[in-house]
Coordinates of C-alpha atoms in Angstrom, one line a residue:
M23 CA -32.0 6.2 -81.2
H24 CA -34.5 8.4 -83.2
G25 CA -32.6 9.1 -86.4
Q26 CA -29.4 10.9 -85.1
T27 CA -31.0 12.2 -82.0
D28 CA -30.1 10.7 -78.7
N29 CA -33.0 9.9 -76.2
Y30 CA -32.4 12.8 -73.9
T31 CA -32.6 15.4 -76.7
Y32 CA -35.7 13.7 -78.2
L33 CA -37.7 13.3 -75.2
T34 CA -37.0 16.9 -73.9
Q35 CA -37.1 18.9 -77.3
A36 CA -39.1 17.0 -80.0
P37 CA -42.9 17.9 -80.6
I38 CA -44.9 16.3 -77.8
P39 CA -47.6 14.5 -80.0
K40 CA -44.8 13.0 -82.0
V41 CA -42.8 11.9 -79.0
I42 CA -45.8 10.4 -77.1
F43 CA -47.0 8.5 -80.1
T44 CA -43.5 7.3 -80.9
M45 CA -43.1 6.0 -77.2
A46 CA -46.7 4.8 -77.0
V47 CA -47.1 2.8 -80.2
P48 CA -44.7 0.0 -79.3
T49 CA -46.2 -0.2 -75.8
V50 CA -49.8 -0.2 -77.1
I51 CA -48.8 -3.0 -79.5
S52 CA -47.2 -4.9 -76.7
M53 CA -50.2 -4.5 -74.4
L54 CA -52.7 -5.2 -77.1
V55 CA -51.0 -8.5 -78.1
T56 CA -50.7 -9.4 -74.4
S57 CA -54.4 -8.8 -73.9
I58 CA -55.2 -10.6 -77.1
Y59 CA -53.4 -13.7 -75.9
N60 CA -55.3 -13.4 -72.6
L61 CA -58.4 -13.4 -74.7
A62 CA -57.0 -16.2 -76.8
D63 CA -56.6 -18.3 -73.6
T64 CA -60.3 -17.5 -72.8
F65 CA -61.5 -18.2 -76.4
F66 CA -59.9 -21.6 -76.8
V67 CA -60.6 -22.6 -73.2
G68 CA -64.2 -21.6 -73.8
R69 CA -64.3 -24.4 -76.4
I70 CA -63.9 -26.9 -73.6
D71 CA -66.7 -26.0 -71.2
T72 CA -68.0 -23.2 -68.7
Q73 CA -66.0 -24.7 -65.8
A74 CA -62.7 -24.4 -67.6
T75 CA -63.5 -20.9 -68.5
A76 CA -64.3 -20.2 -65.0
A77 CA -61.1 -21.7 -63.8
V78 CA -59.0 -19.4 -66.2
G79 CA -60.9 -16.4 -64.6
V80 CA -60.0 -17.7 -61.1
V81 CA -56.4 -18.0 -61.8
F82 CA -56.3 -14.6 -63.5
S83 CA -56.5 -13.1 -60.0
M84 CA -53.2 -15.1 -59.2
M85 CA -51.7 -13.7 -62.5
F86 CA -52.5 -10.3 -61.6
F87 CA -50.5 -10.6 -58.3
V88 CA -47.5 -12.1 -60.2
Q89 CA -47.7 -9.2 -62.6
A90 CA -47.9 -6.8 -59.6
V91 CA -44.5 -7.9 -58.4
G92 CA -42.9 -7.5 -61.9
F93 CA -44.4 -4.1 -62.4
F94 CA -43.3 -3.2 -58.6
F95 CA -39.7 -3.7 -59.6
G96 CA -39.9 -2.6 -63.1
H97 CA -41.7 0.7 -62.5
G98 CA -39.7 1.2 -59.3
S99 CA -36.4 0.9 -60.9
G100 CA -37.6 2.2 -64.4
N101 CA -38.9 5.6 -63.0
Y102 CA -35.7 6.1 -61.1
I103 CA -33.6 5.4 -64.1
S104 CA -35.6 7.8 -66.3
R105 CA -35.2 10.8 -63.8
E106 CA -31.4 9.9 -63.4
L107 CA -30.9 9.8 -67.1
G108 CA -32.8 13.1 -67.4
A109 CA -30.5 14.6 -64.8
R110 CA -27.4 13.1 -66.7
R111 CA -26.5 10.6 -63.8
R112 CA -26.0 7.4 -65.8
D113 CA -24.0 5.6 -63.1
N114 CA -26.8 5.5 -60.7
A115 CA -29.2 4.3 -63.5
E116 CA -26.9 1.4 -64.3
K117 CA -26.8 0.2 -60.7
M118 CA -30.5 0.4 -60.4
A119 CA -31.2 -1.5 -63.5
S120 CA -29.3 -4.7 -62.4
S121 CA -30.5 -4.6 -58.9
G122 CA -34.2 -4.3 -59.9
F123 CA -33.8 -7.1 -62.4
F124 CA -32.2 -9.7 -60.1
Q125 CA -34.6 -8.9 -57.2
S126 CA -37.5 -9.3 -59.5
F127 CA -36.3 -12.8 -60.6
A128 CA -35.8 -13.8 -57.0
A129 CA -39.3 -12.7 -56.1
G130 CA -40.7 -14.7 -59.0
L131 CA -39.0 -17.9 -57.7
L132 CA -40.5 -17.3 -54.2
I133 CA -44.0 -17.1 -55.7
L134 CA -43.4 -20.3 -57.5
V135 CA -42.3 -22.2 -54.6
L136 CA -44.9 -21.0 -52.3
G137 CA -47.7 -21.2 -54.9
E138 CA -46.9 -24.9 -55.6
I139 CA -46.7 -25.9 -51.9
F140 CA -50.1 -24.2 -51.0
L141 CA -51.8 -24.9 -54.4
T142 CA -55.1 -26.3 -53.1
P143 CA -55.8 -23.7 -50.3
L144 CA -54.7 -20.9 -52.7
S145 CA -57.2 -22.2 -55.5
K146 CA -60.0 -22.1 -52.8
L147 CA -59.0 -18.6 -51.6
L148 CA -59.1 -17.3 -55.1
G149 CA -62.8 -18.2 -55.5
S150 CA -62.9 -21.7 -57.0
T151 CA -66.2 -23.4 -56.5
P152 CA -66.2 -27.3 -55.8
T153 CA -67.0 -27.9 -59.4
V154 CA -64.3 -25.4 -60.7
L155 CA -61.6 -26.4 -58.3
P156 CA -60.1 -29.5 -60.3
Y157 CA -59.8 -27.3 -63.4
T158 CA -58.0 -24.6 -61.2
L159 CA -55.6 -26.9 -59.8
E160 CA -54.6 -28.3 -63.2
Y161 CA -54.3 -24.9 -64.9
M162 CA -52.6 -23.0 -62.0
G163 CA -50.1 -25.8 -61.2
V164 CA -48.5 -25.3 -64.6
V165 CA -48.9 -21.5 -64.9
L166 CA -47.0 -20.9 -61.7
L167 CA -43.9 -22.4 -63.4
G168 CA -43.5 -19.2 -65.4
A169 CA -43.7 -16.8 -62.4
P170 CA -39.9 -16.0 -62.5
F171 CA -39.9 -15.4 -66.2
L172 CA -42.9 -13.2 -65.9
T173 CA -41.8 -11.0 -63.1
S174 CA -38.3 -10.4 -64.5
S175 CA -39.7 -9.8 -68.0
L176 CA -42.0 -7.1 -66.9
T177 CA -39.2 -5.5 -65.1
L178 CA -37.0 -5.6 -68.2
N179 CA -39.8 -4.4 -70.3
N180 CA -40.5 -1.3 -68.1
Q181 CA -36.8 -0.5 -67.6
M182 CA -36.3 -0.3 -71.5
R183 CA -39.5 1.6 -72.0
L184 CA -38.7 4.2 -69.3
Q185 CA -35.4 4.7 -70.9
G186 CA -37.2 5.7 -74.1
N187 CA -36.5 2.3 -75.9
A188 CA -40.0 1.0 -76.1
A189 CA -39.6 -0.4 -79.6
L190 CA -36.7 -2.8 -78.4
A191 CA -38.9 -3.7 -75.3
M192 CA -41.9 -4.6 -77.7
Y193 CA -40.1 -7.4 -79.6
G194 CA -39.8 -9.7 -76.7
T195 CA -43.3 -9.1 -75.3
V196 CA -45.0 -9.5 -78.6
T197 CA -43.1 -12.6 -79.7
G198 CA -43.9 -14.5 -76.6
A199 CA -47.5 -13.4 -76.7
L200 CA -47.8 -14.5 -80.4
L201 CA -46.1 -17.9 -79.5
N202 CA -48.7 -18.3 -76.8
I203 CA -51.6 -17.8 -79.2
V204 CA -50.1 -20.2 -81.8
L205 CA -49.5 -22.9 -79.2
D206 CA -52.9 -22.6 -77.5
P207 CA -54.8 -24.7 -80.2
I208 CA -51.9 -27.0 -80.8
L209 CA -51.6 -28.0 -77.2
I210 CA -55.3 -27.8 -76.2
F211 CA -56.8 -29.7 -79.0
G212 CA -53.9 -31.1 -81.3
M213 CA -52.0 -32.7 -78.5
G214 CA -55.0 -33.3 -76.5
W215 CA -53.8 -31.7 -73.3
G216 CA -56.9 -29.7 -72.7
L217 CA -56.6 -27.0 -70.0
S218 CA -53.1 -27.9 -69.1
G219 CA -52.2 -27.4 -72.7
A220 CA -53.2 -23.6 -72.3
A221 CA -51.3 -23.2 -69.3
W222 CA -48.0 -24.7 -71.0
A223 CA -48.6 -22.4 -73.9
T224 CA -48.6 -19.5 -71.4
V225 CA -45.3 -20.6 -69.7
I226 CA -43.5 -21.3 -72.9
G227 CA -44.5 -17.8 -74.2
Q228 CA -43.3 -16.1 -71.0
A229 CA -40.0 -18.1 -71.1
V230 CA -39.3 -17.0 -74.7
S231 CA -40.3 -13.4 -73.8
F232 CA -37.8 -13.4 -70.9
F233 CA -34.7 -14.5 -73.0
I234 CA -35.5 -12.1 -76.0
L235 CA -35.9 -9.2 -73.5
L236 CA -32.7 -10.1 -71.8
Y237 CA -30.8 -10.0 -75.1
M238 CA -32.6 -6.7 -76.1
S239 CA -31.5 -5.1 -72.9
R240 CA -28.0 -5.0 -74.4
Q241 CA -29.0 -3.4 -77.6
G242 CA -29.2 0.3 -78.6
E243 CA -29.0 2.9 -75.8
N244 CA -30.4 0.4 -73.2
I245 CA -28.5 0.0 -70.0
A246 CA -27.2 -3.8 -69.9
I247 CA -28.0 -6.0 -67.1
R248 CA -24.7 -7.0 -65.3
F249 CA -24.3 -9.0 -62.2
R250 CA -21.4 -6.8 -61.0
H251 CA -23.9 -3.9 -60.7
F252 CA -26.3 -5.9 -58.6
S253 CA -26.4 -4.9 -54.9
V254 CA -29.0 -4.6 -52.2
S255 CA -29.3 -1.3 -50.1
W256 CA -32.0 0.5 -48.3
A257 CA -31.5 3.6 -50.4
Q258 CA -32.1 1.5 -53.6
F259 CA -35.1 -0.3 -52.2
K260 CA -36.6 3.0 -51.0
E261 CA -36.4 4.3 -54.6
I262 CA -37.9 1.1 -56.0
F263 CA -40.7 1.3 -53.4
Y264 CA -41.4 5.1 -54.1
G265 CA -41.6 4.5 -57.8
G266 CA -43.2 0.9 -57.8
S267 CA -45.4 0.7 -54.9
P268 CA -48.2 2.3 -56.8
S269 CA -48.1 -0.4 -59.4
L270 CA -48.0 -3.0 -56.7
S271 CA -51.0 -1.4 -55.2
R272 CA -52.8 -1.2 -58.5
Q273 CA -52.0 -4.8 -59.6
G274 CA -52.1 -6.3 -56.2
L275 CA -55.5 -4.9 -55.4
A276 CA -56.7 -6.0 -58.9
S277 CA -55.8 -9.4 -57.9
L278 CA -57.7 -9.0 -54.6
A279 CA -60.6 -7.4 -56.5
T280 CA -60.8 -10.3 -59.1
M281 CA -60.7 -12.8 -56.3
S282 CA -63.6 -10.9 -54.4
L283 CA -65.4 -10.7 -57.7
N284 CA -65.2 -14.4 -58.3
V285 CA -66.5 -15.1 -54.8
A286 CA -69.3 -12.7 -55.2
A287 CA -70.3 -14.0 -58.7
G288 CA -69.9 -17.6 -57.6
V289 CA -73.1 -17.2 -55.4
Y290 CA -74.9 -17.0 -58.8
G291 CA -73.3 -20.0 -60.4
D292 CA -70.3 -20.8 -62.7
S293 CA -72.0 -19.0 -65.5
A294 CA -71.7 -15.7 -63.6
I295 CA -68.1 -16.3 -62.8
A296 CA -67.5 -17.0 -66.6
G297 CA -69.4 -14.0 -67.7
M298 CA -67.6 -11.6 -65.4
S299 CA -64.3 -13.3 -66.4
I300 CA -64.9 -12.4 -70.1
V301 CA -65.9 -8.9 -69.4
S302 CA -62.6 -8.4 -67.4
R303 CA -60.7 -9.6 -70.4
I304 CA -62.6 -7.4 -72.8
S305 CA -62.0 -4.4 -70.6
M306 CA -58.3 -5.1 -70.3
L307 CA -58.0 -5.1 -74.0
V308 CA -59.7 -1.7 -74.3
L309 CA -57.8 -0.2 -71.4
A310 CA -54.5 -1.6 -72.7
V311 CA -54.5 1.1 -75.3
V312 CA -54.9 3.9 -72.8
I313 CA -52.5 2.4 -70.4
G314 CA -50.0 2.2 -73.3
L315 CA -50.6 5.8 -74.2
G316 CA -50.0 6.8 -70.5
Q317 CA -46.8 4.8 -70.6
G318 CA -45.7 6.4 -73.8
F319 CA -46.1 9.6 -71.6
Q320 CA -44.0 8.4 -68.8
P321 CA -40.6 8.6 -70.3
V322 CA -41.3 12.1 -71.3
C323 CA -42.6 12.9 -67.9
G324 CA -39.6 11.4 -66.2
F325 CA -37.0 13.0 -68.4
C326 CA -38.8 16.5 -68.3
Y327 CA -39.3 16.3 -64.5
G328 CA -35.6 15.4 -64.0
A329 CA -34.6 18.1 -66.2
G330 CA -36.8 20.6 -64.6
M331 CA -39.0 21.3 -67.7
Y332 CA -42.4 21.6 -66.0
D333 CA -44.3 23.4 -68.9
R334 CA -43.5 20.6 -71.3
L335 CA -44.5 18.1 -68.6
K336 CA -47.9 19.7 -68.3
S337 CA -48.5 19.9 -72.0
A338 CA -47.7 16.2 -72.4
Y339 CA -50.1 15.3 -69.6
R340 CA -53.0 17.2 -71.1
F341 CA -52.4 15.8 -74.6
T342 CA -52.3 12.2 -73.2
V343 CA -55.6 12.8 -71.4
R344 CA -57.3 14.3 -74.5
M345 CA -56.3 11.3 -76.7
G346 CA -57.2 8.7 -74.2
T347 CA -60.6 10.1 -73.6
L348 CA -61.5 10.5 -77.1
F349 CA -60.5 6.9 -77.7
L350 CA -62.6 5.5 -74.8
I351 CA -65.7 7.5 -76.0
V352 CA -65.5 5.7 -79.4
C353 CA -65.0 2.4 -77.6
A354 CA -68.0 2.8 -75.3
I355 CA -70.3 3.6 -78.2
M356 CA -69.1 0.7 -80.3
G357 CA -69.0 -1.7 -77.3
W358 CA -72.6 -0.9 -76.3
I359 CA -73.8 -1.6 -79.9
F360 CA -72.1 -5.0 -80.2
S361 CA -72.0 -6.1 -76.6
G362 CA -74.0 -9.3 -77.1
K363 CA -71.9 -10.5 -80.0
L364 CA -68.7 -9.7 -78.2
I365 CA -69.5 -11.9 -75.1
G366 CA -70.9 -14.6 -77.3
V367 CA -67.6 -14.9 -79.2
F368 CA -65.9 -16.4 -76.0
R369 CA -68.8 -18.5 -74.7
N370 CA -72.0 -19.1 -76.5
D371 CA -74.1 -19.8 -73.4
P372 CA -77.2 -17.7 -72.8
D373 CA -76.5 -17.6 -69.1
V374 CA -73.1 -16.4 -69.6
I375 CA -74.1 -13.8 -72.3
A376 CA -76.7 -12.4 -70.1
V377 CA -74.4 -11.7 -67.2
G378 CA -71.6 -10.4 -69.6
V379 CA -73.8 -8.1 -71.5
A380 CA -75.1 -6.3 -68.4
A381 CA -71.7 -6.1 -66.8
L382 CA -70.0 -4.8 -69.9
R383 CA -72.6 -2.0 -70.4
W384 CA -72.3 -0.8 -66.9
Q385 CA -68.5 -0.5 -67.4
L386 CA -68.9 1.2 -70.9
C387 CA -70.8 4.0 -69.2
T388 CA -67.7 5.1 -67.2
Y389 CA -64.9 4.4 -69.7
P390 CA -64.4 7.9 -70.7
L391 CA -63.6 8.9 -67.1
T392 CA -60.7 6.4 -67.0
A393 CA -58.0 8.2 -69.1
F394 CA -57.9 11.2 -66.7
V395 CA -57.3 8.7 -63.8
I396 CA -54.7 6.6 -65.5
A397 CA -52.6 9.5 -66.8
G398 CA -52.7 11.2 -63.3
N399 CA -51.7 8.0 -61.6
M400 CA -48.7 7.6 -64.0
L401 CA -47.6 11.3 -63.6
A402 CA -47.6 11.1 -59.7
Q403 CA -45.7 7.7 -60.0
T404 CA -43.1 9.0 -62.3
C405 CA -42.6 12.3 -60.5
R406 CA -42.1 10.6 -57.3
K407 CA -45.2 11.5 -55.4
P408 CA -45.7 8.2 -53.8
W409 CA -48.6 8.7 -51.4
R410 CA -50.7 10.3 -54.2
A411 CA -49.8 7.8 -56.8
N412 CA -50.5 4.9 -54.3
F413 CA -53.9 6.2 -53.6
L414 CA -54.8 6.7 -57.2
A415 CA -53.5 3.2 -58.0
A416 CA -55.3 1.6 -55.2
S417 CA -58.7 3.4 -55.8
R418 CA -60.2 1.9 -58.9
Q419 CA -59.7 -1.7 -58.1
G420 CA -59.2 -1.6 -54.3
L421 CA -60.1 1.1 -52.0
F422 CA -63.6 1.6 -53.7
F423 CA -64.1 -1.6 -55.6
I424 CA -63.5 -4.2 -52.7
P425 CA -66.0 -2.6 -50.2
L426 CA -68.5 -2.1 -53.1
I427 CA -68.2 -5.7 -54.1
L428 CA -69.1 -6.7 -50.6
L429 CA -71.9 -4.3 -50.4
L430 CA -73.8 -3.9 -53.7
P431 CA -74.6 -7.6 -54.3
S432 CA -76.3 -7.6 -50.7
W433 CA -78.5 -4.7 -51.9
F434 CA -79.0 -5.5 -55.6
G435 CA -78.2 -9.2 -56.0
L436 CA -76.4 -10.1 -59.3
Q437 CA -76.9 -6.6 -60.6
G438 CA -74.7 -5.3 -57.7
V439 CA -71.9 -7.5 -59.1
E440 CA -72.4 -6.3 -62.7
M441 CA -72.4 -2.6 -61.8
C442 CA -69.6 -2.6 -59.1
Q443 CA -66.7 -1.4 -61.5
A444 CA -68.8 1.4 -62.9
V445 CA -69.5 2.9 -59.5
S446 CA -65.9 2.5 -58.4
D447 CA -64.9 4.5 -61.5
I448 CA -67.1 7.3 -60.8
L449 CA -65.8 7.5 -57.1
T450 CA -62.1 7.4 -58.3
F451 CA -62.6 10.0 -60.9
A452 CA -64.1 12.3 -58.3
F453 CA -61.2 11.9 -56.0
T454 CA -58.6 12.3 -58.7
I455 CA -59.7 16.0 -59.7
P456 CA -58.5 17.6 -56.4
I457 CA -55.3 15.3 -56.2
M458 CA -54.2 16.4 -59.7
T459 CA -55.3 20.1 -59.0
Y460 CA -52.9 20.0 -55.9
T461 CA -50.1 18.3 -57.8
F462 CA -50.0 21.0 -60.6
K463 CA -50.0 23.7 -57.9
E464 CA -47.0 21.9 -56.5
F465 CA -45.3 21.9 -59.7
A466 CA -45.8 25.6 -60.1
R467 CA -44.1 26.1 -56.7
E468 CA -41.2 23.7 -57.7
Q469 CA -40.7 25.6 -61.0
Q470 CA -40.5 28.9 -59.2
A471 CA -37.9 27.3 -56.7
V472 CA -35.9 26.1 -59.9
K473 CA -35.8 29.7 -61.3
I474 CA -34.6 31.0 -58.0
S475 CA -31.9 28.3 -57.3
S476 CA -29.4 26.5 -59.5
A477 CA -29.3 23.4 -57.2
D478 CA -30.2 19.8 -58.2
H479 CA -33.4 19.6 -60.3
S480 CA -34.1 16.0 -59.4
P481 CA -35.5 14.7 -56.1
S482 CA -33.4 11.4 -56.4
I483 CA -31.1 9.9 -53.9
E484 CA -27.5 8.9 -54.7
I485 CA -27.2 5.1 -54.7

């Protein structure tokens, strides 16, 4: 609730800047704290040695995949929920919330079991070199225990956020992340557990987040998770797929891209893997703000699309792109100036710093293009434009990045590894322009149809 205003009225009538910032701030805080705890793992593990730092980078690609599953169910069910609430069909939203949650938890359990069974071949597949492999086995063997908690926590978080209750969703995510940060030095150094201490800190933090989010899902205007609402049907899964497959594409391909990056960097030694891993974490921290801003836009987008308010939807999109681009320009300038110090904070190794600075500066050049891509992806995903959303989600770290990481190093050596993400960002931006132009023309046609007909405004399916 926002004062005495219900979520529907607030999201469809309050001033756009106020609504987006109100929705975005808790999400940005959640994502920043999550990114900071990822950085904290890298920071504290970096005090052990270069191989340990590289191992965390290797396992990071696996964590991307686990997150992809959580986002698939969270965004898939959440986007449907927001449209149904916008169209005033709460019964459908309640069924979807419980079904999405329980399916997500089951998927996390499956990842845990299969991951532990195939731990060694999986570690090699993810890009572990012979010297890094023992560290990867130690770290990932523990981290996988948190998979069911992570997938279902991400699902709950996104369901609450897309209902317009981002502040409640923030509590669980932030508490777990802060606990992870506190436990890292205690378990790694105080208890003498080393790399496995960092892994246990992660699992404990994820479990705490899970239970807090489950409690928060019953507070305020949130739709409570109830087993009696759980069911499995083709209509439900189709809606989850339409709304969630872009997230699965984005995160799943990010996992594959990170794995490919580790393999490509591994040719140039453990320092190259460590340097690229650090840059990935820094980029995640910066982009977390823009993604959080975009996620603040999503509930506005979903409610307005469900209610047929196309002009308001367009205004909210443009505002999101402007704010995100401005922020990234500032970050690009500051990051270029302090790039050496940023990399050195995590691993004070000249070889690691040399690779990290070069890669970071390449990425900084294309940062300002990214807000347009991210906001466009989220709009297409929320408004149930699955093929466009999937293409945009897959482009930046998949359709373009993966072929480039295979080709550029053969042409430019280590510099090809360092420049790969920047080249991918340019190509993704170029393809996003015509896609968004077409989408807004389509909105104009839909808006005209709404004026002519008084039929259902939402393209949803009864479940």
